[in-house]
Amino acid sequence: MRRWRGIIVPLVVLLVAEITFRATVTMSDSLAPPSRAVGALLGALADGTLLANTARTLAGMLGGLAIGGIAGLAAGIAIGFSETLRRASFLTIELLRPIPSVALLPLSLLIFGFGYSMEIAVVAFATFWPALILTQNAVAQIEPRLIEVARLMGLSRLETAWKIVLPAAAPRLMTALRLAAGLALVVAVTAEIVSNPQGLGHDLMIAQETLRPERMFGVLLWVGLFGWGKNAALLRLERWMFSHRGEVDTSVAA
Amino acid sequence: MSAVSRIPSPIMGVAGLALVIFIWHLVTTGGMVSKAFLSSPADTLSALQRGIASGELVGQTRATVLRMINGWLLASLVAIALGSLIGISQTARDFLRPTLAFLRSLPASAVIPVAISLVGLGPSMVLGVVVFGSVWPTLLATVQGFATVEQRLRDVAQVLHLSKAAFIWKIGLPNAVPDIVAGMRLSLTVALILSVIGEMLSGQEGLGTAILLAARAFRAPELYAGIALLGLIGLVSSYGLLMAERRIVRWR
């Protein structure tokens, strides 16, 4: 029974919104009752436009996540290995990291113009930093004896990274991936709302500008479901992959 | 190796940064990248100086910082109040957690179209979006902080017949303070991001609008000056709260 408590509140809110809307408003350019929003959502799913836009957002998000994530992973391992590199780079990293990724939107638009590239570049910048920091932490928390073993076995740095560091840090890296994926979706949608005319963010803006509130709320619901579903799936994958290793510490990422 | 490891860390950090700026200088003055895309360090610095001397950048920075702080304070108040009410009751938590998780996973910028259609393109729309977006980290942190109150303290409160308000004030909030401050730090980051987005979309005065216009006019030095100032705001605000957080944790 307790599991179902969570669903009651949204249902009641939607029901109240529906009734209030039907009782008071006849026409509106800015609001729509939940039933019509859900109807618009189903219609947009059926005619394929929403799925096409979802694919575009997904492409921007995954492209940026791949570039930013892999670059951050590589840099994090390099810095995690080398004390000299860590000390030489910390100031630069601490100065660049707080730059809000949205501040790069005008720059990215200037360089790449409209399209996937500008969105991917900004998502890559945004996801690079958490990937870097979390990888660095993950490497730092590897049992030092494992590294010692690698050294005794005469493994090269690349081999050590591949055979020892990545497997040992895998649970933490998976957590890092989940957090970075959440960030990537937010940044991709934001880029589409602010400047890139494609994908789900642009769909929302167009629905607002053309005074179709039912589509706007339908797409908003879809964006929420999409983000929530993606997060739940990654969380489940993480638990399934590493259930035998016990708790994964996420505190560093909070 | 030992020679390098004896150099103090701050000097190493500054040397690393100097190297990066030197490479930036070489890349731009060597003509490897178009000046329209990347201005040289010297041009960026002089754009900063000009902007500060004329007062233009100062005013824009002030506008963005005020927007960020106002939205963040408002969001923090709402989040702590609401979070306390949800946090004291296990039942309320059961009912509301999934809804809160869903709302939090919604990209805050996605509510901007809704806000525009409800309120229009004014300063109150931007403030509303900043508040909406930055409420979640602190709200969830407050609920979390209340959820971790020890059972013994709950028992004591029951024996003493503490009212709900007294429980919140005397036991719940003090217990939740470290979580709340950590949440507020995240909220402040979100508040800055949403302030910039809001300015870009609505054309309100601030650094967001400034960098958008600089990019449209192909004025790279001004663009980079604005980006640098936004980075500085992010740096100062997150360090300020990190210091506060450390102090509070130590005091406990």
Short mmCIF file of C-alpha atoms in Angstrom, two decimals:
data_model
loop_
_atom_site.label_atom_id
_atom_site.label_comp_id
_atom_site.label_asym_id
_atom_site.label_seq_id
_atom_site.Cartn_x
_atom_site.Cartn_y
_atom_site.Cartn_z
CA MET A 1 0.00 0.00 0.00
CA ARG A 2 2.76 2.44 0.91
CA ARG A 3 4.26 2.14 -2.55
CA TRP A 4 1.11 3.59 -4.05
CA ARG A 5 1.04 6.66 -1.84
CA GLY A 6 3.44 8.44 -4.17
CA ILE A 7 1.08 8.37 -7.09
CA ILE A 8 -1.92 9.81 -5.24
CA VAL A 9 -0.63 13.39 -5.02
CA PRO A 10 0.02 13.89 -8.75
CA LEU A 11 -3.34 12.29 -9.59
CA VAL A 12 -5.21 14.59 -7.20
CA VAL A 13 -3.36 17.66 -8.50
CA LEU A 14 -4.16 16.75 -12.11
CA LEU A 15 -7.80 16.05 -11.25
CA VAL A 16 -8.21 19.38 -9.44
CA ALA A 17 -6.54 21.20 -12.35
CA GLU A 18 -8.87 19.48 -14.79
CA ILE A 19 -12.02 20.30 -12.86
CA THR A 20 -11.02 23.90 -12.12
CA PHE A 21 -10.13 24.48 -15.74
CA ARG A 22 -13.36 23.04 -17.06
CA ALA A 23 -15.44 24.95 -14.54
CA THR A 24 -13.88 28.37 -15.08
CA VAL A 25 -11.96 28.78 -18.33
CA THR A 26 -13.42 28.42 -21.76
CA MET A 27 -10.50 29.53 -23.93
CA SER A 28 -6.88 30.10 -23.01
CA ASP A 29 -3.68 30.78 -24.90
CA SER A 30 -1.46 29.98 -21.97
CA LEU A 31 -3.06 27.10 -20.07
CA ALA A 32 -4.58 23.77 -20.97
CA PRO A 33 -6.35 21.12 -18.88
CA PRO A 34 -4.36 17.93 -18.24
CA SER A 35 -6.69 15.84 -20.42
CA ARG A 36 -5.96 17.98 -23.48
CA ALA A 37 -2.23 18.04 -22.69
CA VAL A 38 -2.17 14.25 -22.51
CA GLY A 39 -4.22 14.13 -25.71
CA ALA A 40 -1.72 16.44 -27.44
CA LEU A 41 1.14 14.31 -26.12
CA LEU A 42 -0.41 11.13 -27.50
CA GLY A 43 -1.13 12.87 -30.81
CA ALA A 44 2.47 14.14 -31.06
CA LEU A 45 3.72 10.64 -30.30
CA ALA A 46 1.43 9.11 -32.91
CA ASP A 47 2.36 11.49 -35.74
CA GLY A 48 6.06 10.94 -35.11
CA THR A 49 7.04 14.60 -34.61
CA LEU A 50 7.74 14.19 -30.92
CA LEU A 51 9.82 11.05 -31.41
CA ALA A 52 11.87 12.78 -34.12
CA ASN A 53 12.52 15.70 -31.77
CA THR A 54 13.36 13.31 -28.94
CA ALA A 55 15.90 11.59 -31.21
CA ARG A 56 17.52 14.97 -31.99
CA THR A 57 17.79 15.89 -28.32
CA LEU A 58 19.11 12.42 -27.54
CA ALA A 59 21.75 12.76 -30.27
CA GLY A 60 22.91 16.13 -28.94
CA MET A 61 22.93 14.80 -25.40
CA LEU A 62 24.76 11.54 -26.16
CA GLY A 63 27.24 13.16 -28.55
CA GLY A 64 28.21 15.72 -25.92
CA LEU A 65 28.23 13.14 -23.15
CA ALA A 66 30.53 10.86 -25.15
CA ILE A 67 33.03 13.62 -25.92
CA GLY A 68 32.92 15.31 -22.51
CA GLY A 69 32.79 12.01 -20.64
CA ILE A 70 35.69 10.36 -22.42
CA ALA A 71 37.84 13.51 -22.28
CA GLY A 72 37.04 13.90 -18.57
CA LEU A 73 37.76 10.24 -17.93
CA ALA A 74 41.14 10.41 -19.67
CA ALA A 75 42.12 13.67 -17.97
CA GLY A 76 40.90 12.36 -14.60
CA ILE A 77 43.00 9.19 -14.87
CA ALA A 78 46.05 11.19 -15.97
CA ILE A 79 45.68 13.63 -13.09
CA GLY A 80 44.87 10.82 -10.67
CA PHE A 81 48.13 9.08 -11.58
CA SER A 82 50.47 12.04 -11.58
CA GLU A 83 50.92 14.17 -8.50
CA THR A 84 52.88 16.74 -10.52
CA LEU A 85 50.11 17.07 -13.09
CA ARG A 86 47.50 17.37 -10.34
CA ARG A 87 49.35 20.20 -8.62
CA ALA A 88 50.07 22.00 -11.88
CA SER A 89 46.46 21.83 -13.11
CA PHE A 90 44.36 22.40 -9.99
CA LEU A 91 44.27 26.20 -10.20
CA THR A 92 43.35 26.20 -13.89
CA ILE A 93 40.62 23.61 -13.29
CA GLU A 94 39.20 25.49 -10.32
CA LEU A 95 39.03 28.68 -12.41
CA LEU A 96 37.42 27.10 -15.49
CA ARG A 97 35.01 24.74 -13.76
CA PRO A 98 32.62 27.35 -12.29
CA ILE A 99 31.92 28.92 -15.71
CA PRO A 100 28.20 28.24 -16.24
CA SER A 101 27.87 26.12 -19.39
CA VAL A 102 25.03 28.35 -20.62
CA ALA A 103 27.53 31.22 -20.84
CA LEU A 104 29.12 29.30 -23.70
CA LEU A 105 25.90 29.11 -25.73
CA PRO A 106 26.45 32.42 -27.60
CA LEU A 107 30.08 31.47 -28.25
CA SER A 108 29.18 28.00 -29.48
CA LEU A 109 26.51 29.44 -31.75
CA LEU A 110 29.04 31.92 -33.11
CA ILE A 111 31.52 29.15 -33.92
CA PHE A 112 29.26 26.32 -35.10
CA GLY A 113 26.01 27.97 -36.14
CA PHE A 114 22.70 26.14 -35.67
CA GLY A 115 22.76 22.36 -35.52
CA TYR A 116 24.10 19.41 -33.57
CA SER A 117 27.67 20.72 -33.24
CA MET A 118 26.86 23.77 -31.13
CA GLU A 119 24.72 21.71 -28.77
CA ILE A 120 27.24 18.87 -28.53
CA ALA A 121 30.07 21.32 -27.77
CA VAL A 122 28.20 22.90 -24.85
CA VAL A 123 27.06 19.52 -23.46
CA ALA A 124 30.64 18.26 -23.74
CA PHE A 125 31.94 21.29 -21.80
CA ALA A 126 29.29 20.82 -19.10
CA THR A 127 29.90 17.08 -18.64
CA PHE A 128 33.69 17.27 -18.85
CA TRP A 129 34.08 18.73 -15.33
CA PRO A 130 32.03 16.25 -13.31
CA ALA A 131 33.60 13.41 -15.35
CA LEU A 132 37.06 14.79 -14.56
CA ILE A 133 36.47 15.36 -10.85
CA LEU A 134 34.61 12.11 -10.22
CA THR A 135 37.20 10.05 -12.14
CA GLN A 136 39.99 11.72 -10.22
CA ASN A 137 38.24 10.87 -6.93
CA ALA A 138 37.59 7.32 -8.10
CA VAL A 139 41.25 6.82 -9.01
CA ALA A 140 42.37 8.35 -5.71
CA GLN A 141 40.28 5.84 -3.77
CA ILE A 142 41.72 2.77 -5.45
CA GLU A 143 43.56 0.50 -3.06
CA PRO A 144 47.24 1.60 -3.37
CA ARG A 145 48.34 -2.04 -3.21
CA LEU A 146 46.61 -2.69 -6.54
CA ILE A 147 48.75 -0.03 -8.18
CA GLU A 148 51.80 -1.51 -6.47
CA VAL A 149 50.96 -4.94 -7.88
CA ALA A 150 50.70 -3.41 -11.35
CA ARG A 151 54.10 -1.82 -10.91
CA LEU A 152 55.67 -5.08 -9.72
CA MET A 153 54.19 -6.88 -12.69
CA GLY A 154 55.86 -4.32 -14.94
CA LEU A 155 52.61 -3.08 -16.49
CA SER A 156 52.90 0.10 -18.52
CA ARG A 157 50.83 3.15 -17.48
CA LEU A 158 48.29 2.49 -20.21
CA GLU A 159 47.98 -1.16 -19.21
CA THR A 160 47.62 -0.19 -15.56
CA ALA A 161 44.86 2.27 -16.47
CA TRP A 162 43.03 -0.32 -18.56
CA LYS A 163 43.51 -3.46 -16.45
CA ILE A 164 43.62 -2.14 -12.89
CA VAL A 165 42.23 1.38 -12.60
CA LEU A 166 39.12 1.14 -14.78
CA PRO A 167 37.79 -2.13 -13.28
CA ALA A 168 38.55 -1.02 -9.71
CA ALA A 169 36.91 2.36 -10.20
CA ALA A 170 34.00 1.04 -12.28
CA PRO A 171 31.21 1.39 -9.66
CA ARG A 172 32.10 5.01 -8.97
CA LEU A 173 32.47 5.72 -12.67
CA MET A 174 29.00 4.32 -13.29
CA THR A 175 27.61 6.74 -10.72
CA ALA A 176 29.52 9.51 -12.43
CA LEU A 177 27.98 8.49 -15.75
CA ARG A 178 24.45 8.64 -14.31
CA LEU A 179 25.01 12.13 -12.91
CA ALA A 180 26.67 13.35 -16.09
CA ALA A 181 23.83 11.94 -18.20
CA GLY A 182 21.31 13.91 -16.11
CA LEU A 183 23.34 17.06 -16.62
CA ALA A 184 23.70 16.34 -20.36
CA LEU A 185 19.93 16.17 -20.81
CA VAL A 186 19.40 19.43 -18.94
CA VAL A 187 22.07 21.25 -20.93
CA ALA A 188 20.86 19.84 -24.27
CA VAL A 189 17.26 20.94 -23.65
CA THR A 190 18.49 24.32 -22.40
CA ALA A 191 20.60 24.85 -25.52
CA GLU A 192 17.52 24.09 -27.63
CA ILE A 193 15.36 26.50 -25.67
CA VAL A 194 17.86 29.35 -25.75
CA SER A 195 19.43 29.12 -29.19
CA ASN A 196 19.41 25.85 -31.12
CA PRO A 197 16.24 25.43 -33.23
CA GLN A 198 15.81 21.66 -32.97
CA GLY A 199 14.80 18.94 -30.53
CA LEU A 200 12.50 18.90 -27.51
CA GLY A 201 13.50 22.32 -26.19
CA HIS A 202 12.66 23.96 -29.49
CA ASP A 203 9.39 22.00 -29.64
CA LEU A 204 8.45 23.58 -26.28
CA MET A 205 9.35 27.10 -27.44
CA ILE A 206 7.43 26.74 -30.70
CA ALA A 207 4.37 25.42 -28.87
CA GLN A 208 4.49 28.46 -26.60
CA GLU A 209 5.04 30.93 -29.45
CA THR A 210 2.24 29.50 -31.56
CA LEU A 211 -0.12 29.56 -28.58
CA ARG A 212 -0.65 25.83 -28.31
CA PRO A 213 -0.55 25.35 -24.51
CA GLU A 214 -1.81 21.76 -24.76
CA ARG A 215 1.23 20.79 -26.82
CA MET A 216 3.52 22.79 -24.53
CA PHE A 217 2.31 20.98 -21.40
CA GLY A 218 2.27 17.66 -23.25
CA VAL A 219 5.91 18.05 -24.30
CA LEU A 220 6.84 19.28 -20.81
CA LEU A 221 5.32 16.10 -19.38
CA TRP A 222 7.24 14.06 -21.94
CA VAL A 223 10.54 15.78 -21.08
CA GLY A 224 9.94 15.01 -17.40
CA LEU A 225 9.04 11.38 -18.09
CA PHE A 226 12.04 11.04 -20.37
CA GLY A 227 14.50 12.38 -17.77
CA TRP A 228 12.93 10.37 -14.99
CA GLY A 229 12.89 7.16 -17.03
CA LYS A 230 16.50 7.62 -18.14
CA ASN A 231 17.60 8.17 -14.55
CA ALA A 232 15.65 5.14 -13.26
CA ALA A 233 17.09 2.94 -16.00
CA LEU A 234 20.68 3.99 -15.29
CA LEU A 235 20.15 3.55 -11.55
CA ARG A 236 18.81 0.03 -12.13
CA LEU A 237 21.71 -0.79 -14.45
CA GLU A 238 24.15 0.46 -11.83
CA ARG A 239 22.59 -1.65 -9.07
CA TRP A 240 22.47 -4.71 -11.30
CA MET A 241 26.10 -4.38 -12.37
CA PHE A 242 27.57 -3.75 -8.96
CA SER A 243 25.09 -5.29 -6.54
CA HIS A 244 27.78 -7.65 -5.25
CA ARG A 245 30.12 -4.81 -4.36
CA GLY A 246 27.88 -3.08 -1.85
CA GLU A 247 26.97 0.57 -1.55
CA VAL A 248 28.26 3.03 -4.08
CA ASP A 249 29.28 6.29 -2.48
CA THR A 250 27.58 9.16 -4.25
CA SER A 251 28.38 11.82 -1.69
CA VAL A 252 31.28 13.22 -3.69
CA ALA A 253 28.98 13.98 -6.56
CA ALA A 254 26.24 15.69 -4.60
CA MET B 1 61.05 14.09 -9.58
CA SER B 2 62.12 15.16 -6.13
CA ALA B 3 63.05 18.60 -7.43
CA VAL B 4 59.53 19.09 -8.82
CA SER B 5 57.83 17.67 -5.73
CA ARG B 6 59.65 20.22 -3.55
CA ILE B 7 58.04 23.17 -5.39
CA PRO B 8 55.12 24.46 -3.28
CA SER B 9 51.66 23.66 -4.68
CA PRO B 10 50.49 27.29 -5.12
CA ILE B 11 53.52 28.05 -7.31
CA MET B 12 52.90 24.91 -9.35
CA GLY B 13 49.26 25.97 -9.79
CA VAL B 14 50.19 29.47 -10.93
CA ALA B 15 52.84 28.07 -13.28
CA GLY B 16 50.26 25.72 -14.82
CA LEU B 17 47.80 28.57 -15.30
CA ALA B 18 50.54 30.78 -16.80
CA LEU B 19 51.36 28.01 -19.26
CA VAL B 20 47.71 27.74 -20.32
CA ILE B 21 47.45 31.52 -20.80
CA PHE B 22 50.74 31.51 -22.75
CA ILE B 23 49.39 28.79 -25.09
CA TRP B 24 46.16 30.81 -25.45
CA HIS B 25 48.31 33.84 -26.35
CA LEU B 26 50.34 31.87 -28.93
CA VAL B 27 47.25 30.35 -30.52
CA THR B 28 45.50 33.70 -30.96
CA THR B 29 48.44 35.88 -31.96
CA GLY B 30 49.80 33.17 -34.27
CA GLY B 31 46.56 33.32 -36.22
CA MET B 32 45.76 29.63 -35.69
CA VAL B 33 42.21 30.52 -34.66
CA SER B 34 40.08 33.29 -36.13
CA LYS B 35 39.95 36.40 -33.93
CA ALA B 36 36.18 36.35 -34.30
CA PHE B 37 36.03 33.09 -32.30
CA LEU B 38 38.82 33.48 -29.78
CA SER B 39 40.18 36.82 -28.65
CA SER B 40 43.71 37.03 -27.29
CA PRO B 41 44.30 37.23 -23.52
CA ALA B 42 45.44 40.87 -23.90
CA ASP B 43 42.35 41.92 -25.89
CA THR B 44 40.07 40.16 -23.39
CA LEU B 45 41.79 41.90 -20.49
CA SER B 46 41.50 45.32 -22.11
CA ALA B 47 37.80 44.66 -22.87
CA LEU B 48 37.36 43.87 -19.17
CA GLN B 49 39.18 47.07 -18.17
CA ARG B 50 37.17 49.20 -20.59
CA GLY B 51 33.90 47.66 -19.44
CA ILE B 52 34.72 48.19 -15.79
CA ALA B 53 35.99 51.75 -16.32
CA SER B 54 32.86 52.77 -18.22
CA GLY B 55 30.70 51.13 -15.57
CA GLU B 56 28.84 49.07 -18.15
CA LEU B 57 30.14 45.68 -17.02
CA VAL B 58 29.79 46.68 -13.37
CA GLY B 59 26.10 47.42 -13.83
CA GLN B 60 25.48 44.21 -15.77
CA THR B 61 27.35 42.13 -13.20
CA ARG B 62 25.36 43.76 -10.41
CA ALA B 63 22.09 43.04 -12.21
CA THR B 64 22.93 39.36 -12.70
CA VAL B 65 24.24 38.91 -9.16
CA LEU B 66 21.17 40.58 -7.66
CA ARG B 67 18.86 38.41 -9.73
CA MET B 68 20.75 35.31 -8.67
CA ILE B 69 20.85 36.23 -4.96
CA ASN B 70 17.22 37.36 -4.79
CA GLY B 71 15.95 34.23 -6.50
CA TRP B 72 18.20 32.05 -4.41
CA LEU B 73 17.16 33.61 -1.08
CA LEU B 74 13.50 33.35 -1.97
CA ALA B 75 13.96 29.75 -3.10
CA SER B 76 15.89 28.90 0.07
CA LEU B 77 13.13 30.28 2.30
CA VAL B 78 10.45 28.37 0.43
CA ALA B 79 12.58 25.22 0.33
CA ILE B 80 13.43 25.22 4.04
CA ALA B 81 9.85 25.94 5.11
CA LEU B 82 8.31 23.39 2.78
CA GLY B 83 11.09 20.88 3.40
CA SER B 84 10.56 21.10 7.17
CA LEU B 85 6.82 20.49 6.82
CA ILE B 86 7.38 17.50 4.54
CA GLY B 87 10.36 16.29 6.55
CA ILE B 88 8.73 15.95 9.97
CA SER B 89 6.15 13.47 8.78
CA GLN B 90 7.00 10.05 7.41
CA THR B 91 3.54 9.97 5.80
CA ALA B 92 4.07 13.27 4.00
CA ARG B 93 7.41 11.99 2.76
CA ASP B 94 5.81 8.81 1.40
CA PHE B 95 3.17 10.82 -0.41
CA LEU B 96 5.38 13.53 -1.85
CA ARG B 97 8.79 12.03 -2.58
CA PRO B 98 7.98 10.59 -6.03
CA THR B 99 6.35 13.86 -7.09
CA LEU B 100 9.36 15.84 -5.90
CA ALA B 101 11.73 13.44 -7.63
CA PHE B 102 9.81 13.87 -10.86
CA LEU B 103 9.73 17.66 -10.65
CA ARG B 104 13.41 17.77 -9.83
CA SER B 105 14.37 15.63 -12.81
CA LEU B 106 12.60 18.12 -15.07
CA PRO B 107 15.18 20.47 -16.62
CA ALA B 108 14.43 23.79 -14.92
CA SER B 109 14.86 25.62 -18.21
CA ALA B 110 11.96 23.57 -19.65
CA VAL B 111 9.51 25.54 -17.51
CA ILE B 112 10.63 28.80 -19.14
CA PRO B 113 8.14 28.51 -22.04
CA VAL B 114 5.37 27.94 -19.49
CA ALA B 115 6.55 30.92 -17.46
CA ILE B 116 6.70 33.11 -20.56
CA SER B 117 3.18 32.15 -21.54
CA LEU B 118 1.85 32.82 -18.04
CA VAL B 119 3.77 35.94 -17.01
CA GLY B 120 5.29 37.32 -20.22
CA LEU B 121 8.88 38.30 -20.89
CA GLY B 122 9.43 40.48 -17.83
CA PRO B 123 11.79 40.48 -14.86
CA SER B 124 9.23 38.64 -12.74
CA MET B 125 9.24 35.74 -15.23
CA VAL B 126 13.00 35.43 -14.85
CA LEU B 127 12.81 35.64 -11.07
CA GLY B 128 10.02 33.04 -11.00
CA VAL B 129 12.05 30.61 -13.08
CA VAL B 130 15.15 31.16 -10.92
CA VAL B 131 13.10 30.45 -7.80
CA PHE B 132 11.40 27.39 -9.29
CA GLY B 133 14.66 25.87 -10.47
CA SER B 134 16.76 26.54 -7.40
CA VAL B 135 14.15 25.41 -4.91
CA TRP B 136 14.71 21.67 -5.49
CA PRO B 137 18.26 21.01 -4.25
CA THR B 138 17.60 22.79 -0.93
CA LEU B 139 14.10 21.34 -0.58
CA LEU B 140 15.26 17.75 -1.03
CA ALA B 141 18.28 18.36 1.21
CA THR B 142 16.00 19.71 3.96
CA VAL B 143 13.70 16.68 3.72
CA GLN B 144 16.78 14.46 3.83
CA GLY B 145 18.11 16.32 6.88
CA PHE B 146 14.83 15.80 8.73
CA ALA B 147 14.67 12.13 7.76
CA THR B 148 17.99 11.47 9.49
CA VAL B 149 16.92 12.75 12.93
CA GLU B 150 17.82 9.99 15.38
CA GLN B 151 15.00 7.90 16.81
CA ARG B 152 16.16 8.71 20.34
CA LEU B 153 15.62 12.42 19.71
CA ARG B 154 12.16 11.70 18.33
CA ASP B 155 11.40 9.71 21.49
CA VAL B 156 12.67 12.53 23.68
CA ALA B 157 10.48 15.00 21.79
CA GLN B 158 7.48 12.78 22.35
CA VAL B 159 8.19 12.40 26.08
CA LEU B 160 8.57 16.18 26.40
CA HIS B 161 5.32 16.71 24.45
CA LEU B 162 7.07 19.06 22.05
CA SER B 163 4.71 20.67 19.56
CA LYS B 164 5.40 20.17 15.86
CA ALA B 165 6.69 23.73 15.56
CA ALA B 166 9.00 23.23 18.53
CA PHE B 167 10.22 19.95 17.09
CA ILE B 168 11.07 21.64 13.78
CA TRP B 169 12.79 24.55 15.47
CA LYS B 170 14.66 22.75 18.25
CA ILE B 171 15.50 19.35 16.79
CA GLY B 172 14.73 19.07 13.09
CA LEU B 173 16.36 22.22 11.71
CA PRO B 174 19.56 22.02 13.76
CA ASN B 175 19.94 18.41 12.62
CA ALA B 176 19.32 19.37 9.01
CA VAL B 177 21.68 22.38 8.88
CA PRO B 178 24.62 20.62 7.17
CA ASP B 179 22.30 19.13 4.54
CA ILE B 180 20.55 22.46 4.02
CA VAL B 181 23.79 24.37 3.51
CA ALA B 182 25.03 21.73 1.04
CA GLY B 183 21.71 21.98 -0.80
CA MET B 184 21.88 25.78 -0.81
CA ARG B 185 25.28 25.62 -2.46
CA LEU B 186 23.86 23.57 -5.31
CA SER B 187 20.84 25.88 -5.47
CA LEU B 188 23.07 28.91 -5.90
CA THR B 189 24.76 27.34 -8.92
CA VAL B 190 21.37 26.62 -10.44
CA ALA B 191 20.22 30.17 -9.65
CA LEU B 192 23.17 31.65 -11.57
CA ILE B 193 22.54 29.43 -14.59
CA LEU B 194 18.83 30.25 -14.70
CA SER B 195 19.48 33.97 -14.23
CA VAL B 196 21.72 33.94 -17.29
CA ILE B 197 19.25 31.91 -19.37
CA GLY B 198 16.38 34.13 -18.29
CA GLU B 199 18.30 37.25 -19.29
CA MET B 200 19.23 35.79 -22.65
CA LEU B 201 15.62 34.95 -23.46
CA SER B 202 13.97 38.06 -22.10
CA GLY B 203 16.60 40.70 -22.90
CA GLN B 204 16.67 41.94 -19.29
CA GLU B 205 19.80 43.81 -18.24
CA GLY B 206 22.65 41.55 -17.15
CA LEU B 207 25.67 39.58 -18.24
CA GLY B 208 23.52 37.00 -20.06
CA THR B 209 22.16 39.65 -22.41
CA ALA B 210 25.58 41.29 -22.65
CA ILE B 211 27.37 38.17 -23.92
CA LEU B 212 24.50 37.36 -26.29
CA LEU B 213 24.73 40.82 -27.87
CA ALA B 214 28.55 40.68 -27.96
CA ALA B 215 28.40 37.35 -29.83
CA ARG B 216 25.82 38.68 -32.29
CA ALA B 217 28.02 41.70 -33.02
CA PHE B 218 31.14 39.49 -33.40
CA ARG B 219 32.85 41.30 -30.52
CA ALA B 220 34.87 38.38 -29.18
CA PRO B 221 36.82 40.33 -26.52
CA GLU B 222 33.59 41.54 -24.88
CA LEU B 223 32.13 38.04 -25.16
CA TYR B 224 35.10 36.48 -23.36
CA ALA B 225 35.13 39.27 -20.79
CA GLY B 226 31.49 38.47 -19.97
CA ILE B 227 32.15 34.74 -19.80
CA ALA B 228 35.11 35.38 -17.48
CA LEU B 229 32.94 37.50 -15.16
CA LEU B 230 30.25 34.80 -15.06
CA GLY B 231 32.95 32.28 -14.16
CA LEU B 232 34.13 34.63 -11.42
CA ILE B 233 30.60 34.94 -10.01
CA GLY B 234 30.31 31.15 -10.00
CA LEU B 235 33.69 30.78 -8.34
CA VAL B 236 33.14 33.36 -5.60
CA SER B 237 29.64 32.18 -4.74
CA SER B 238 30.48 28.51 -4.57
CA TYR B 239 33.64 29.11 -2.55
CA GLY B 240 31.82 31.41 -0.17
CA LEU B 241 29.25 28.76 0.60
CA LEU B 242 31.85 26.00 0.75
CA MET B 243 33.65 27.99 3.47
CA ALA B 244 30.36 28.46 5.33
CA GLU B 245 29.68 24.74 5.01
CA ARG B 246 33.09 23.79 6.40
CA ARG B 247 32.71 26.19 9.29
CA ILE B 248 29.30 24.78 10.19
CA VAL B 249 30.48 21.18 9.98
CA ARG B 250 33.47 21.98 12.20
CA TRP B 251 31.28 23.82 14.68
CA ARG B 252 29.10 20.76 15.01
#
